[in-house]
PDB file of C-alpha atoms in Angstrom:
ATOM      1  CA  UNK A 122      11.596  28.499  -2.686  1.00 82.00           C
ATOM      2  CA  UNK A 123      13.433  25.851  -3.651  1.00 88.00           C
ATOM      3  CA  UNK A 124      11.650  22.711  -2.655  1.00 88.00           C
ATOM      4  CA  UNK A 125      13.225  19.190  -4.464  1.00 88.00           C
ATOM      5  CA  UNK A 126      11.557  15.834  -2.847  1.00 89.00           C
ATOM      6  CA  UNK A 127       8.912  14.708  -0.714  1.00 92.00           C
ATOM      7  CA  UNK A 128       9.535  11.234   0.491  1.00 95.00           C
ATOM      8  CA  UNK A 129       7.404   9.319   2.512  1.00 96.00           C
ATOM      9  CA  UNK A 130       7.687   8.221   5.899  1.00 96.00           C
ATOM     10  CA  UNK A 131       6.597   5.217   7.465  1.00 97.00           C
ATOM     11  CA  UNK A 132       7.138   4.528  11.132  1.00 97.00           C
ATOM     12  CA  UNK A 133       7.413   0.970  12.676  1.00 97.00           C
ATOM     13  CA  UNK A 134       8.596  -0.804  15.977  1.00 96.00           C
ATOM     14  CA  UNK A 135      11.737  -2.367  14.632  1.00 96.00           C
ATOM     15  CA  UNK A 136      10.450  -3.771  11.410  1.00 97.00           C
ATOM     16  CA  UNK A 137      11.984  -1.052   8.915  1.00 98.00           C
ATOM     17  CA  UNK A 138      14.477  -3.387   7.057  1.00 98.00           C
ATOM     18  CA  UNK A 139      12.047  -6.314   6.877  1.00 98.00           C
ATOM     19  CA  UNK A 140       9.056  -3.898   5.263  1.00 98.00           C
ATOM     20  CA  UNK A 141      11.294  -2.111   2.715  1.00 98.00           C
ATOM     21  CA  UNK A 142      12.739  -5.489   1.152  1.00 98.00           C
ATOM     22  CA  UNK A 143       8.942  -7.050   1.107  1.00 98.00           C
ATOM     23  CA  UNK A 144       7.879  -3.750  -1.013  1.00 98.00           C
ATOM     24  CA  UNK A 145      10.743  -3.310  -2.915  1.00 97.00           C
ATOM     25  CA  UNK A 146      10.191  -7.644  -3.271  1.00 97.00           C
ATOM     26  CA  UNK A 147       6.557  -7.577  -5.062  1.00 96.00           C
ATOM     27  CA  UNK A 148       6.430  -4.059  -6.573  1.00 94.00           C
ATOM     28  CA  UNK A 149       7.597  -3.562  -9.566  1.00 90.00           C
ATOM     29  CA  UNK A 150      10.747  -0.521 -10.377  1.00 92.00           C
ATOM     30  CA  UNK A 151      11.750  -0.757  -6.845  1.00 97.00           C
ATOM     31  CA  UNK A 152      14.472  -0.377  -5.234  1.00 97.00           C
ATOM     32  CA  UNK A 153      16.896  -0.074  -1.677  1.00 98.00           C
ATOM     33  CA  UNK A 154      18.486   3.174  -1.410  1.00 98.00           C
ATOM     34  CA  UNK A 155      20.277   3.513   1.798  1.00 98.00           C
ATOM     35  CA  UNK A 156      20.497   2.347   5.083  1.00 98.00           C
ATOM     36  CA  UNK A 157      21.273   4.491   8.349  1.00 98.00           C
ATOM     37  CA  UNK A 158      21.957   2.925  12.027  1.00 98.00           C
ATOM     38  CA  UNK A 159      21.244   4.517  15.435  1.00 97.00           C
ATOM     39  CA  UNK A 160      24.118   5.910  17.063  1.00 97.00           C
ATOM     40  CA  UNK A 161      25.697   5.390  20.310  1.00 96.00           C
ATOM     41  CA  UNK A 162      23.428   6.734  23.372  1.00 95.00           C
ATOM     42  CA  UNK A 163      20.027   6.642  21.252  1.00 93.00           C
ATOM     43  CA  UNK A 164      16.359   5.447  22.467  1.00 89.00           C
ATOM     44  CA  UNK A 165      17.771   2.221  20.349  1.00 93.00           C
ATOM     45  CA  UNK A 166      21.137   0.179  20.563  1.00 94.00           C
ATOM     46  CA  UNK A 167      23.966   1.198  18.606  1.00 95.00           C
ATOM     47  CA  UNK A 168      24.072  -0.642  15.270  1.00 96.00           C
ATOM     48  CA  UNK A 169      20.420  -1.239  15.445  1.00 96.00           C
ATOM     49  CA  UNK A 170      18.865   0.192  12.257  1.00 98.00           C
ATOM     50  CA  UNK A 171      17.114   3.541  12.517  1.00 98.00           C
ATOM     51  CA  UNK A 172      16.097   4.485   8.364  1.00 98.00           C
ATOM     52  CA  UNK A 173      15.468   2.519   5.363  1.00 98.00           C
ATOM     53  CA  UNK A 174      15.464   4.518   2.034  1.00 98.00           C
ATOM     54  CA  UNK A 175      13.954   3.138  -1.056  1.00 98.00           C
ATOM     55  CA  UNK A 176      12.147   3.825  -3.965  1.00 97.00           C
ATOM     56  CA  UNK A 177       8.497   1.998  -5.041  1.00 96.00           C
ATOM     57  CA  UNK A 178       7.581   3.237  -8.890  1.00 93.00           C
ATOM     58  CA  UNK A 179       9.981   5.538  -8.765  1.00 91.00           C
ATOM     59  CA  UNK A 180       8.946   7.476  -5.689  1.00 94.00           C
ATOM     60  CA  UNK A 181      10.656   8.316  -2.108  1.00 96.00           C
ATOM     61  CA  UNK A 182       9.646   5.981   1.029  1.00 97.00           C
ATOM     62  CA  UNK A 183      11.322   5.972   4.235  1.00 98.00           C
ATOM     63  CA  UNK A 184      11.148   3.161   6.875  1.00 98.00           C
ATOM     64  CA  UNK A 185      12.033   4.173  10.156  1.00 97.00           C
ATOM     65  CA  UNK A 186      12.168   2.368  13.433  1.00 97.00           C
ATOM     66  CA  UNK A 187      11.066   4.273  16.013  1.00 95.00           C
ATOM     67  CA  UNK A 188       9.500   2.001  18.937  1.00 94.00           C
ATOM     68  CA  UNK A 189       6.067   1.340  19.591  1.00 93.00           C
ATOM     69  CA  UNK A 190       4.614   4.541  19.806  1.00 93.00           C
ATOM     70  CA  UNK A 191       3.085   5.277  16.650  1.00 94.00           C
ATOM     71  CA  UNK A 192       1.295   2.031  15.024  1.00 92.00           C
ATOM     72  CA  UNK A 193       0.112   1.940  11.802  1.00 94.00           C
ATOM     73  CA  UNK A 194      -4.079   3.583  10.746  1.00 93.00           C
ATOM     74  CA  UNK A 195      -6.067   3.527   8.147  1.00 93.00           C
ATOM     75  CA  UNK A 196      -5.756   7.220   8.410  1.00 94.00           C
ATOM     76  CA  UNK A 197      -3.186   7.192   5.837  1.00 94.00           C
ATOM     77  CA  UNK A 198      -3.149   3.982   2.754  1.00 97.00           C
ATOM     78  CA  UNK A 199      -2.053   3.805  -0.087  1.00 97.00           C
ATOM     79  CA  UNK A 200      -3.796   2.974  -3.322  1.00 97.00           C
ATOM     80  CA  UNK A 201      -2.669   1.048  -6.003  1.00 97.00           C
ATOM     81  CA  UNK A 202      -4.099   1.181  -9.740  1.00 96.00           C
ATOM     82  CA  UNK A 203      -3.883  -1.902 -11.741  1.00 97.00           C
ATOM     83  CA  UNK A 204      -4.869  -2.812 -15.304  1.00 97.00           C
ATOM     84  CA  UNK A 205      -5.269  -5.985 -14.939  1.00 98.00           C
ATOM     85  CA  UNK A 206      -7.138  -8.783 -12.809  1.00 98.00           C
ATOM     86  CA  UNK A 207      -3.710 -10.853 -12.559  1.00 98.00           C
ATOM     87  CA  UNK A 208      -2.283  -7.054 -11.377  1.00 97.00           C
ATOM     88  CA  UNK A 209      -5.007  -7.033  -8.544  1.00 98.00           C
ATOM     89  CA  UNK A 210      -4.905 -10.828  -7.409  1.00 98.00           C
ATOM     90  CA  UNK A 211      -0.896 -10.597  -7.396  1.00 97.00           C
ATOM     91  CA  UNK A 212      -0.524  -7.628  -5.463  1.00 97.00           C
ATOM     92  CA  UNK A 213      -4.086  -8.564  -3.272  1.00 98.00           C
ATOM     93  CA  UNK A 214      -2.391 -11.950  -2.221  1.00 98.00           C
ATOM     94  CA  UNK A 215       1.260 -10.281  -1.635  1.00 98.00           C
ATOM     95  CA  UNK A 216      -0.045  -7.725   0.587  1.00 98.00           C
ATOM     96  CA  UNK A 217      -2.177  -9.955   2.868  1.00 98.00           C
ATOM     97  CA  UNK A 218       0.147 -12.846   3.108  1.00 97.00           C
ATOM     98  CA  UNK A 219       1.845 -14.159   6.096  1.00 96.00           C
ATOM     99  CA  UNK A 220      -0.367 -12.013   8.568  1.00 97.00           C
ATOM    100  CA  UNK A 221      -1.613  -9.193   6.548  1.00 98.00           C
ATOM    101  CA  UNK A 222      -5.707  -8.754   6.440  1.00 98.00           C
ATOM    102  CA  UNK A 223      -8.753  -7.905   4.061  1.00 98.00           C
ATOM    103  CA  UNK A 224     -11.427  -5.368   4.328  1.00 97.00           C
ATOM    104  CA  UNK A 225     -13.670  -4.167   1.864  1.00 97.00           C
ATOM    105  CA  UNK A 226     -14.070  -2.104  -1.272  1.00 97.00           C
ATOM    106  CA  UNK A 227     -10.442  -3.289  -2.029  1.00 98.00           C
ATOM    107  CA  UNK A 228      -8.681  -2.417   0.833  1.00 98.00           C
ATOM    108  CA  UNK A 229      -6.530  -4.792   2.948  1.00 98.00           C
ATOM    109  CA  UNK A 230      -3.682  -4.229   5.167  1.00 98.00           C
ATOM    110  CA  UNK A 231       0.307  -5.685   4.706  1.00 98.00           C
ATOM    111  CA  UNK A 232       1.486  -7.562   8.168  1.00 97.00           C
ATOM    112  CA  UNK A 233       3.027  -4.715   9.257  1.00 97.00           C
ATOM    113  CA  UNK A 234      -0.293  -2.772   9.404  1.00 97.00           C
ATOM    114  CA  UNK A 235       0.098  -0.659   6.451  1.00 98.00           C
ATOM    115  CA  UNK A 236      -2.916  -0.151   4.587  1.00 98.00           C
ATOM    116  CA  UNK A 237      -3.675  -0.218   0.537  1.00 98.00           C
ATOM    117  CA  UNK A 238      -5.686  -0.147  -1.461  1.00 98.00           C
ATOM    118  CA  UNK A 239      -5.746  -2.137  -4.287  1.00 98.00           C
ATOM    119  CA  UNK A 240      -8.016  -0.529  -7.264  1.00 98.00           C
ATOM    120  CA  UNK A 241      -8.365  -1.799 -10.683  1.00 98.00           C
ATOM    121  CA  UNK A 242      -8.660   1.261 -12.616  1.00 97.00           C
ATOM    122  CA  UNK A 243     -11.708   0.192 -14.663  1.00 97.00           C
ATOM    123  CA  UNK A 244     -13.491   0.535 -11.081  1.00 98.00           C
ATOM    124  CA  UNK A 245     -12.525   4.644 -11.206  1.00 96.00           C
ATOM    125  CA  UNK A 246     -14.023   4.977 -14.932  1.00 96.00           C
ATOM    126  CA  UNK A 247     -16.954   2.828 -13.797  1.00 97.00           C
ATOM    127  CA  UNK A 248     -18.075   4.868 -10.783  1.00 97.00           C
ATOM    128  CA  UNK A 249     -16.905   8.167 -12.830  1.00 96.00           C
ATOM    129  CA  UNK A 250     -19.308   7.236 -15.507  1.00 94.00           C
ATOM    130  CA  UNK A 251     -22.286   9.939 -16.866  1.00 95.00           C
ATOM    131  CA  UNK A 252     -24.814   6.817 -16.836  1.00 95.00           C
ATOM    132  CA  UNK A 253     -26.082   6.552 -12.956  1.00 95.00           C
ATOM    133  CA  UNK A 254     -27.744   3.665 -13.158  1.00 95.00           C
ATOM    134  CA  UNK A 255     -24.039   2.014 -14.418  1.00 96.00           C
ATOM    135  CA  UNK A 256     -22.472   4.045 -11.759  1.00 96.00           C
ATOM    136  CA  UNK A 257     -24.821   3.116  -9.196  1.00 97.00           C
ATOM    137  CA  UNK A 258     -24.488  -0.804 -10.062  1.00 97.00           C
ATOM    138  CA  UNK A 259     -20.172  -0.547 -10.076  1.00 97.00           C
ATOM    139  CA  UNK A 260     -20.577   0.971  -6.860  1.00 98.00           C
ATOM    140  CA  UNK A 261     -22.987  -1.233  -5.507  1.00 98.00           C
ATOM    141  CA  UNK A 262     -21.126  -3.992  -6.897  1.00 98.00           C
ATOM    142  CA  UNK A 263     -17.565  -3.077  -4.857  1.00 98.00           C
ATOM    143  CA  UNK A 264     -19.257  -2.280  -1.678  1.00 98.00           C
ATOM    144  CA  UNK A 265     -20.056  -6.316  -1.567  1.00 98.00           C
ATOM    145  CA  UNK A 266     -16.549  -7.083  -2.455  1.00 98.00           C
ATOM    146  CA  UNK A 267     -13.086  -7.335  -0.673  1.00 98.00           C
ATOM    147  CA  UNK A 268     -10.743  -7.813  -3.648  1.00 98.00           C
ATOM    148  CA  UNK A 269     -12.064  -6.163  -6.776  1.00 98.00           C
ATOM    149  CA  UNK A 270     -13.195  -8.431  -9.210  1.00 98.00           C
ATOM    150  CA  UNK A 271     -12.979  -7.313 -12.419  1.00 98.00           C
ATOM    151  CA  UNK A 272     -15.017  -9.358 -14.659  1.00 98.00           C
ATOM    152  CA  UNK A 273     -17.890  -9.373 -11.754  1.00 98.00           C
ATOM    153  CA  UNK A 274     -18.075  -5.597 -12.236  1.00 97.00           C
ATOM    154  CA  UNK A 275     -18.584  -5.786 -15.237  1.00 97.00           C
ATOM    155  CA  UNK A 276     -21.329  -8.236 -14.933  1.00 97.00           C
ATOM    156  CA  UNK A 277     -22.994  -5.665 -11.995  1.00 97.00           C
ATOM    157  CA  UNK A 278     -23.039  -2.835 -14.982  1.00 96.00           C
ATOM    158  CA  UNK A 279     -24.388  -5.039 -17.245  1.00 91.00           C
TER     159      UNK A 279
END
């Protein structure tokens, strides 16, 4: 067997372009790959774009445009881990902007309905910790939040 990618697919209305430059736009080591158009006597126009190929952190996406039929779920996200507080609040406030929305436990959704996660990685070692009690508190402590807050974690584990 001689398997060599796995990329990715994400299926919108007619959005593809627009999502691929706002990812490739606020995350870092991104970029456009390739671009493919629907051909004469398709469900779509001619011309009208049908794939978007790019690369986030190095790995394969695909946007593809392929009507309404298939919105976005939370069945599938994607989680991001950041260092930093400035990581979480940048990313946070790029992914909900300009229609996106929050949820909890640092989940939110982009505006085309994509959902992420966005997970400082201190909140993994915190709720993978051998103390309970600390465990308990970190987890107790992210169920009341939206965006994970760093420094208030901290402050919940004492």
């Amino acid at each position: 067997m001689a398997i060599t990618s796995l990329t990715t697919y994400l299926w919108f209305d007619s959005q593809a372009a627009e999502a691929a430059e706002f990812y490739i736009s606020i995350f870092p080591n991104s970029k456009l790959l390739s671009v493919s158009h629907y051909p004469e006597n398709a469900q779509k126009p001619a011309g009208t774009i049908l794939t978007v190929e790019f690369e986030i952190f190095g790995r394969s996406f695909a946007a593809l445009n392929g009507g309404p039929l298939f919105p976005q779920t939370e069945a599938v996200s994607f989680q991001i881990g950041c260092d930093t507080q400035d990581e979480v609040d940048h990313l946070w406030n790029s992914l909900i902007a300009n229609g996106g929305a929050e949820s909890m436990c640092g989940w939110c959704k982009d505006r085309f309905g994509v959902s992420w996660q966005v997970i400082p990685k201190i909140l993994g070692e915190l709720l993978s910790e051998d103390d309970k009690g600390r465990s308990d508190k970190a987890f107790a402590a992210m169920m009341q939040m939206h965006k994970i807050d760093i420094a208030e974690l901290q402050r919940a584990v004492g």
